[in-house]
Coordinates of C-alpha atoms in Angstrom, one line a residue:
M1 CA 0.0 0.0 0.0
S2 CA 1.4 3.4 -1.0
S3 CA 1.9 6.2 1.3
N4 CA -0.8 8.2 -0.5
E5 CA -3.4 5.5 0.2
E6 CA -2.3 5.3 3.9
A7 CA -2.7 9.1 4.2
T8 CA -6.1 8.9 2.6
E9 CA -7.3 6.2 5.0
A10 CA -6.0 8.1 8.0
E11 CA -7.9 11.2 6.8
L12 CA -11.1 9.2 6.3
A13 CA -10.7 7.6 9.8
Q14 CA -10.2 11.1 11.3
L15 CA -13.2 12.5 9.4
K16 CA -15.3 9.5 10.6
A17 CA -14.2 10.1 14.2
E18 CA -15.0 13.8 13.9
R19 CA -18.4 12.9 12.4
D20 CA -19.2 10.5 15.2
A21 CA -18.2 13.1 17.8
L22 CA -20.3 15.7 16.2
A23 CA -23.3 13.3 16.0
Q24 CA -22.8 12.5 19.7
Q25 CA -22.8 16.3 20.5
V26 CA -25.9 16.8 18.4
A27 CA -27.7 13.9 20.2
T28 CA -26.6 15.3 23.6
L29 CA -27.9 18.8 22.6
E30 CA -31.2 17.4 21.3
D31 CA -31.7 15.3 24.4
R32 CA -30.9 18.1 26.8
P33 CA -34.4 19.8 26.4
G34 CA -36.0 16.4 26.9
R35 CA -34.2 15.8 30.1
R36 CA -35.0 19.4 31.3
Q37 CA -38.7 18.8 30.5
R38 CA -38.7 15.5 32.4
T39 CA -37.0 17.2 35.4
R40 CA -39.6 20.0 35.3
R41 CA -42.4 17.4 35.1
I42 CA -41.1 15.6 38.2
F43 CA -40.7 18.7 40.3
T44 CA -44.1 20.0 39.1
A45 CA -45.7 16.8 40.3
I46 CA -43.9 17.0 43.6
L47 CA -45.0 20.6 44.1
V48 CA -48.6 19.8 43.2
I49 CA -48.7 17.1 45.9
V50 CA -47.1 19.5 48.4
S51 CA -49.7 22.1 47.5
V52 CA -52.6 19.7 48.1
L53 CA -51.2 18.5 51.4
A54 CA -50.6 22.1 52.6
F55 CA -54.1 23.1 51.5
S56 CA -55.6 20.2 53.4
L57 CA -53.9 21.5 56.6
A58 CA -54.4 25.2 55.9
V59 CA -58.2 25.1 55.4
P60 CA -59.3 23.8 58.8
G61 CA -56.5 25.6 60.6
T62 CA -57.4 28.9 59.1
W63 CA -61.1 28.3 59.9
V64 CA -60.3 27.5 63.5
R65 CA -58.1 30.6 63.8
R66 CA -60.5 33.1 62.2
T67 CA -63.7 31.6 63.7
L68 CA -63.0 30.1 67.1
G69 CA -59.9 32.2 67.7
D70 CA -61.6 35.5 66.9
T71 CA -63.8 36.8 69.8
D72 CA -66.3 38.7 67.7
R73 CA -66.8 35.8 65.2
Y74 CA -67.2 33.3 68.0
V75 CA -69.7 35.5 69.9
A76 CA -71.7 36.0 66.6
M77 CA -71.7 32.2 66.2
V78 CA -73.1 31.4 69.6
T79 CA -75.4 34.4 70.1
P80 CA -78.4 32.8 68.4
L81 CA -78.2 29.6 70.5
P82 CA -80.4 30.8 73.5
S83 CA -83.3 31.5 71.1
D84 CA -83.3 27.9 70.1
P85 CA -86.0 26.0 72.0
A86 CA -83.9 22.8 72.3
V87 CA -81.0 24.8 73.8
Q88 CA -83.4 26.6 76.1
A89 CA -84.8 23.3 77.4
Y90 CA -81.3 21.9 77.9
L91 CA -80.1 25.0 79.8
A92 CA -83.2 25.1 82.0
R93 CA -82.9 21.4 82.7
E94 CA -79.2 21.6 83.6
I95 CA -79.5 24.7 85.7
T96 CA -82.6 23.3 87.6
T97 CA -80.8 20.0 88.2
S98 CA -77.8 21.9 89.5
V99 CA -79.9 24.0 91.9
F100 CA -81.9 21.0 93.2
E101 CA -78.8 18.9 93.8
A102 CA -77.2 21.8 95.7
L103 CA -80.3 22.3 97.8
G104 CA -80.9 18.6 98.4
V105 CA -84.6 19.1 97.7
Q106 CA -85.7 15.4 97.9
E107 CA -83.7 14.7 101.1
R108 CA -85.1 17.8 102.8
L109 CA -88.7 16.9 101.7
S110 CA -88.2 13.3 102.9
T111 CA -86.9 14.6 106.3
A112 CA -89.7 17.1 106.7
L113 CA -92.4 14.5 105.9
Q114 CA -90.8 11.9 108.3
D115 CA -91.1 14.5 111.1
R116 CA -94.6 15.8 110.3
A117 CA -96.4 13.0 108.4
P118 CA -94.5 9.7 108.3
R119 CA -97.3 8.0 106.5
I120 CA -96.8 10.0 103.3
A121 CA -93.0 10.2 103.5
F122 CA -92.9 7.9 100.4
L123 CA -94.3 10.9 98.4
A124 CA -91.1 12.9 98.8
G125 CA -89.8 11.7 95.4
P126 CA -93.0 12.5 93.4
I127 CA -93.4 15.9 95.2
A128 CA -89.7 16.8 94.5
T129 CA -90.2 15.8 90.8
S130 CA -93.3 18.0 90.6
I131 CA -91.5 21.0 92.2
Q132 CA -88.5 20.5 89.9
G133 CA -90.8 20.5 86.9
F134 CA -92.4 23.8 88.1
V135 CA -89.0 25.3 88.8
Q136 CA -87.7 24.2 85.4
D137 CA -90.6 26.0 83.7
E138 CA -89.7 29.2 85.6
V139 CA -86.0 28.8 84.7
Q140 CA -86.9 28.2 81.1
R141 CA -88.8 31.5 81.0
L142 CA -85.7 33.2 82.4
V143 CA -83.5 31.5 79.8
A144 CA -85.9 32.8 77.0
S145 CA -85.6 36.4 78.3
Q146 CA -83.5 39.2 76.8
A147 CA -81.7 39.5 80.1
F148 CA -80.4 36.0 79.8
A149 CA -79.5 36.5 76.2
D150 CA -77.3 39.5 77.2
L151 CA -75.8 37.5 80.0
W152 CA -75.1 34.6 77.6
I153 CA -73.3 36.9 75.2
S154 CA -71.1 38.4 78.0
A155 CA -70.4 35.0 79.5
N156 CA -69.3 33.5 76.1
R157 CA -67.2 36.6 75.3
L158 CA -65.3 36.3 78.6
A159 CA -65.1 32.5 78.2
Q160 CA -63.6 32.7 74.7
Q161 CA -61.1 35.4 75.7
G162 CA -60.2 33.5 78.8
V163 CA -59.7 30.1 77.1
K164 CA -57.6 31.8 74.4
A165 CA -55.5 33.4 77.1
V166 CA -55.0 30.2 79.0
L167 CA -53.9 28.3 75.9
N168 CA -51.4 31.1 75.3
G169 CA -50.0 30.6 78.8
D170 CA -52.0 33.2 80.8
T171 CA -54.7 32.8 83.5
P172 CA -57.2 35.7 83.6
D173 CA -59.6 36.2 86.5
E174 CA -62.6 35.0 84.5
I175 CA -61.0 31.5 84.2
S176 CA -60.3 29.7 87.4
V177 CA -58.6 26.5 88.3
V178 CA -60.7 24.4 90.6
Q179 CA -59.7 20.8 91.7
G180 CA -57.3 20.5 88.8
A181 CA -59.6 21.8 86.1
V182 CA -59.9 25.1 84.2
V183 CA -63.6 26.2 84.5
I184 CA -65.9 29.0 83.4
N185 CA -68.0 30.8 85.9
L186 CA -71.7 30.4 85.3
L187 CA -72.8 31.3 88.9
P188 CA -74.5 34.6 87.8
I189 CA -76.9 32.5 85.8
I190 CA -77.4 30.1 88.7
S191 CA -78.0 33.1 91.0
K192 CA -80.7 34.4 88.7
A193 CA -82.4 31.0 88.7
F194 CA -82.3 31.0 92.5
A195 CA -84.0 34.4 92.4
Q196 CA -86.8 33.1 90.1
V197 CA -87.7 30.5 92.8
S198 CA -86.9 32.3 95.9
S199 CA -90.2 31.5 97.6
I200 CA -89.7 27.8 97.0
A201 CA -86.1 28.0 98.3
T202 CA -87.4 29.8 101.4
D203 CA -89.9 27.0 102.1
L204 CA -87.4 24.3 101.5
I205 CA -84.6 25.8 103.6
G206 CA -87.0 27.0 106.3
R207 CA -85.9 30.7 106.4
P208 CA -86.0 33.7 104.1
V209 CA -83.3 33.4 101.4
T210 CA -82.0 36.5 99.7
L211 CA -79.1 36.0 97.3
P212 CA -76.6 38.8 96.8
P213 CA -75.9 39.9 93.3
I214 CA -73.1 38.0 91.5
D215 CA -71.1 39.4 88.7
L216 CA -69.4 37.6 85.8
Q217 CA -66.1 39.1 86.8
E218 CA -66.3 37.6 90.4
I219 CA -64.1 34.8 91.3
P220 CA -66.2 31.5 91.6
Q221 CA -65.0 30.6 95.0
E222 CA -66.1 34.0 96.4
A223 CA -69.5 33.7 94.6
I224 CA -70.0 30.2 96.1
A225 CA -69.2 31.6 99.6
K226 CA -71.9 34.2 99.1
I227 CA -74.5 31.6 98.1
E228 CA -73.5 29.4 101.0
S229 CA -73.8 32.3 103.4
A230 CA -77.3 33.2 102.1
T231 CA -78.6 29.6 102.1
G232 CA -76.7 28.0 104.9
I233 CA -75.9 25.1 102.6
D234 CA -72.5 23.7 101.9
L235 CA -71.9 23.7 98.1
P236 CA -69.3 21.8 96.2
D237 CA -66.3 23.7 95.0
T238 CA -67.2 23.1 91.3
F239 CA -70.8 24.3 91.7
G240 CA -72.1 26.4 88.8
Q241 CA -69.0 26.0 86.7
I242 CA -68.3 24.3 83.4
K243 CA -65.0 22.4 83.0
V244 CA -63.2 23.6 80.0
L245 CA -59.7 22.1 80.3
D246 CA -58.3 19.5 82.7
Q247 CA -55.2 20.9 84.4
K248 CA -53.4 17.6 83.8
V249 CA -53.5 18.0 80.0
L250 CA -53.3 21.8 80.0
T251 CA -49.6 22.0 79.5
P252 CA -49.5 19.5 76.6
I253 CA -52.5 21.4 75.0
Q254 CA -50.7 24.7 75.4
D255 CA -47.6 23.2 73.7
G256 CA -49.8 21.8 71.0
V257 CA -51.4 25.2 70.4
K258 CA -48.0 26.8 69.9
V259 CA -47.0 24.1 67.5
A260 CA -50.3 24.5 65.6
Q261 CA -49.9 28.2 65.3
R262 CA -46.4 27.9 63.9
G263 CA -47.6 24.9 61.7
L264 CA -50.5 27.0 60.3
L265 CA -48.2 29.8 59.2
A266 CA -45.8 27.2 57.7
A267 CA -48.7 25.5 55.9
V268 CA -50.0 28.7 54.4
L269 CA -46.5 29.8 53.2
L270 CA -45.9 26.3 51.9
L271 CA -49.2 26.4 50.1
L272 CA -48.4 29.6 48.4
L273 CA -44.8 28.7 47.4
A274 CA -45.7 25.2 46.2
T275 CA -48.7 26.4 44.1
I276 CA -46.7 29.2 42.5
G277 CA -43.7 27.0 42.0
A278 CA -45.8 24.3 40.4
L279 CA -47.4 26.7 38.0
W280 CA -44.0 28.3 37.2
L281 CA -42.2 25.0 36.5
S282 CA -45.1 23.4 34.6
I283 CA -44.8 22.9 30.9
R284 CA -48.6 22.9 30.6
R285 CA -49.7 25.5 33.1
R286 CA -53.4 25.4 32.3
R287 CA -53.5 21.6 32.9
T288 CA -51.5 22.0 36.1
L289 CA -53.9 24.7 37.3
I290 CA -56.9 22.5 36.6
Q291 CA -55.2 19.6 38.4
I292 CA -54.5 21.7 41.5
M293 CA -58.0 23.2 41.6
T294 CA -59.6 19.7 41.1
A295 CA -57.5 18.3 44.0
W296 CA -58.4 21.2 46.2
A297 CA -62.1 20.7 45.4
V298 CA -61.8 17.0 46.4
V299 CA -60.0 17.9 49.6
L300 CA -62.8 20.4 50.5
V301 CA -65.5 17.8 49.8
I302 CA -63.7 15.2 52.0
E303 CA -63.2 17.7 54.8
R304 CA -66.8 18.8 54.7
R305 CA -68.0 15.2 54.8
A306 CA -65.6 14.4 57.7
A307 CA -66.8 17.5 59.6
I308 CA -70.5 16.5 59.1
A309 CA -69.7 12.9 60.2
G310 CA -67.8 14.2 63.3
G311 CA -70.8 16.4 64.2
N312 CA -73.1 13.5 63.9
Q313 CA -70.9 11.5 66.3
V314 CA -71.0 14.3 68.8
V315 CA -74.8 14.4 68.7
D316 CA -75.1 10.6 68.9
S317 CA -72.8 10.6 72.0
A318 CA -75.0 13.0 73.9
R319 CA -77.8 11.7 76.2
P320 CA -81.1 11.3 74.3
E321 CA -82.7 14.2 76.1
N322 CA -79.8 16.5 75.1
Q323 CA -79.4 15.4 71.5
A324 CA -81.6 18.2 70.1
A325 CA -79.6 20.8 71.9
A326 CA -76.3 19.2 70.8
R327 CA -77.6 19.2 67.2
S328 CA -78.3 23.0 67.5
V329 CA -74.8 23.7 68.8
V330 CA -73.1 21.4 66.2
D331 CA -75.1 23.1 63.5
A332 CA -74.1 26.5 64.7
V333 CA -70.4 25.6 64.6
L334 CA -70.5 23.5 61.5
G335 CA -72.6 26.1 59.7
T336 CA -69.6 28.5 59.7
L337 CA -67.3 25.8 58.5
L338 CA -69.6 24.7 55.7
R339 CA -70.2 28.3 54.6
Y340 CA -66.4 28.9 54.7
T341 CA -65.5 25.8 52.7
G342 CA -68.6 26.2 50.5
W343 CA -67.3 29.6 49.2
M344 CA -63.8 28.1 48.7
L345 CA -65.4 25.2 46.8
A346 CA -67.3 27.6 44.6
I347 CA -64.1 29.5 43.9
T348 CA -62.2 26.4 42.9
L349 CA -65.0 25.2 40.6
I350 CA -65.2 28.7 39.0
V351 CA -61.4 28.6 38.3
I352 CA -61.7 25.1 36.8
V353 CA -64.6 26.1 34.6
V354 CA -62.8 29.3 33.4
A355 CA -59.6 27.4 32.8
L356 CA -61.5 24.9 30.7
I357 CA -63.7 27.1 28.6
T358 CA -60.8 29.5 27.8
G359 CA -58.5 26.7 26.8
P360 CA -57.6 25.5 23.2
Y361 CA -59.8 22.4 23.4
P362 CA -62.0 21.9 20.4
W363 CA -65.2 21.8 22.5
A364 CA -64.2 25.0 24.3
V365 CA -63.6 26.8 21.0
R366 CA -67.0 25.7 19.8
L367 CA -68.6 26.8 23.1
R368 CA -67.0 30.2 22.9
T369 CA -68.3 30.5 19.3
W370 CA -71.8 29.6 20.5
V371 CA -71.6 32.2 23.3
R372 CA -70.4 34.9 20.9
D373 CA -73.2 34.1 18.5
L374 CA -75.8 34.1 21.3
F375 CA -74.5 37.4 22.6
A376 CA -74.7 38.9 19.1
A377 CA -78.3 37.6 18.8
L378 CA -79.3 39.1 22.2
V379 CA -77.8 42.4 21.2
S380 CA -79.6 42.3 17.8
A381 CA -82.9 41.4 19.5
A382 CA -82.5 44.1 22.1
K383 CA -81.8 46.8 19.4
G384 CA -84.5 45.5 17.1
A385 CA -82.0 45.3 14.3
D386 CA -82.1 43.1 11.3
R387 CA -81.9 39.4 12.2
T388 CA -78.4 38.0 11.9
A389 CA -77.1 34.5 11.4
A390 CA -76.7 34.3 15.1
A391 CA -80.4 34.6 15.6
T392 CA -80.9 31.7 13.2
W393 CA -78.3 29.7 15.2
V394 CA -80.2 30.4 18.4
T395 CA -83.4 29.2 16.7
L396 CA -81.7 25.9 15.6
H397 CA -80.2 25.3 19.1
R398 CA -83.1 26.7 21.2
D399 CA -83.8 23.5 23.2
A400 CA -80.1 22.9 23.9
L401 CA -79.7 26.4 25.1
L402 CA -82.7 26.2 27.4
M403 CA -81.5 22.8 28.8
A404 CA -78.0 24.3 29.4
G405 CA -79.5 27.3 31.2
A406 CA -81.5 25.0 33.5
A407 CA -78.4 22.9 34.2
V408 CA -76.5 26.1 35.1
A409 CA -79.3 27.2 37.4
V410 CA -79.4 23.9 39.2
L411 CA -75.6 23.9 39.7
A412 CA -75.8 27.5 41.0
L413 CA -78.4 26.5 43.5
L414 CA -76.3 23.5 44.7
V415 CA -73.1 25.6 45.0
L416 CA -74.6 28.8 46.5
G417 CA -76.8 27.1 49.1
G418 CA -80.5 27.2 49.9
G419 CA -81.0 30.8 51.0
W420 CA -84.2 32.5 49.7
G421 CA -82.3 35.5 48.4
S422 CA -80.0 33.4 46.2
F423 CA -82.9 31.1 45.2
F424 CA -85.0 34.0 43.9
A425 CA -82.1 35.7 42.2
I426 CA -81.2 32.5 40.3
V427 CA -84.9 31.9 39.4
I428 CA -85.3 35.4 38.1
L429 CA -82.1 35.3 36.0
G430 CA -82.9 31.9 34.7
T431 CA -86.4 33.1 33.7
L432 CA -85.0 36.2 31.9
Y433 CA -82.5 34.0 30.1
G434 CA -85.2 31.6 29.0
L435 CA -87.5 34.5 27.8
A436 CA -84.6 36.0 25.8
V437 CA -83.9 32.7 24.1
W438 CA -87.6 32.2 23.2
R439 CA -87.9 35.8 21.9
I440 CA -84.9 35.5 19.6
A441 CA -86.0 32.1 18.4
D442 CA -89.6 33.2 17.7
S443 CA -88.4 36.4 16.0
A444 CA -86.1 34.5 13.7
S445 CA -88.8 32.0 12.9
A446 CA -91.3 34.9 12.1
D447 CA -88.7 36.4 9.8
R448 CA -88.3 33.1 8.0
D449 CA -92.1 32.7 7.7
T450 CA -92.5 36.2 6.1
G451 CA -89.6 35.7 3.7
H452 CA -87.1 37.9 5.4
E453 CA -83.8 36.0 5.3
P454 CA -81.0 37.0 7.6
P455 CA -78.0 38.7 6.0
G456 CA -75.7 36.3 4.3
A457 CA -78.3 33.6 4.0

């Protein structure tokens, strides 16, 4: 082989090597966008999952903070309860039972009958029951009064402020620790109940009973001492008080509240960052937005159903005679949660619908064309102008348009709730829409019958 041939083969080998190297570089450059897109898809999916998890924590946490943690909202939530007959009956029954247990009515009647008429001593129980029924009726009138409603608002305002302060590590005067429990002072209500039946209390105790006024701000132990001094009866240290928190678990709860407050802030920040990050990294942002909103909607539905199930369990766990009152309280609390999540659910559904109908999907493009033609027909009908092709289109699709309007009205009723205001507004708008469609269709049909064709026909 000559030297020229060897040189030629060497050049060919070098050119082939250079070609292979260039091909490898081209393949690498072409594959780089693909790898970048795969990486973006992976991180987008991770951020979507983080966004959904953070949303599932932020929704109930925010509701608790803004509803139960806000004094004005909490008071607004519990204010209507005393006007509920079931709650009135429960309060009257509990207050009366507390008073009768403190006075020892049946024991005093039994002792009195044994001393004066031993033969009818067995009637002590029925007589005590009758007296208790009469007293309960009087107490229920008190519970239904405006004075009690005002006292109820004040007591709940102080209770909410006090519990919030205790959970934050303080102990205000309105909240006392009695026998290892954090309690709320209801003695002013008990005192008013005593005053309602002062004549009966006088007969039972055997001497005139005049109870001193008791204020909500008064320390429970001092108020109990006043009642004991007036009645001559030893009362338990927990008389007229509701246990809110057991002192044994108070410290863990306080620590949990601090963690929850920090966790809520972290969840909200994580929600915002994960959602924005997912949309920024996504290759198909519209689809990612729809996926996030759909997942949020599912979370809202699950949390609403879980809250309803939990409320039902609370009601079922109450004593049968107290279940109606428990239902009223649960409905008052859950009502705020369901309204809060209902509005959020409506917003997510609106975002989903807007993202879908503004998208490049063929059905969305056709729908936008139909809406544009319908709007043109409505404007034409309102101005009394010459009939356009849009009016003819409305005539051809009249039944479909009416069915679509009815479907939208039903969906609006389901989403916005059953209030009379929203119901009548939806009915009126739906009726106007139906009348407009009928007018356009009839006008276009009349033009056709009289030989007036729309422009361009």
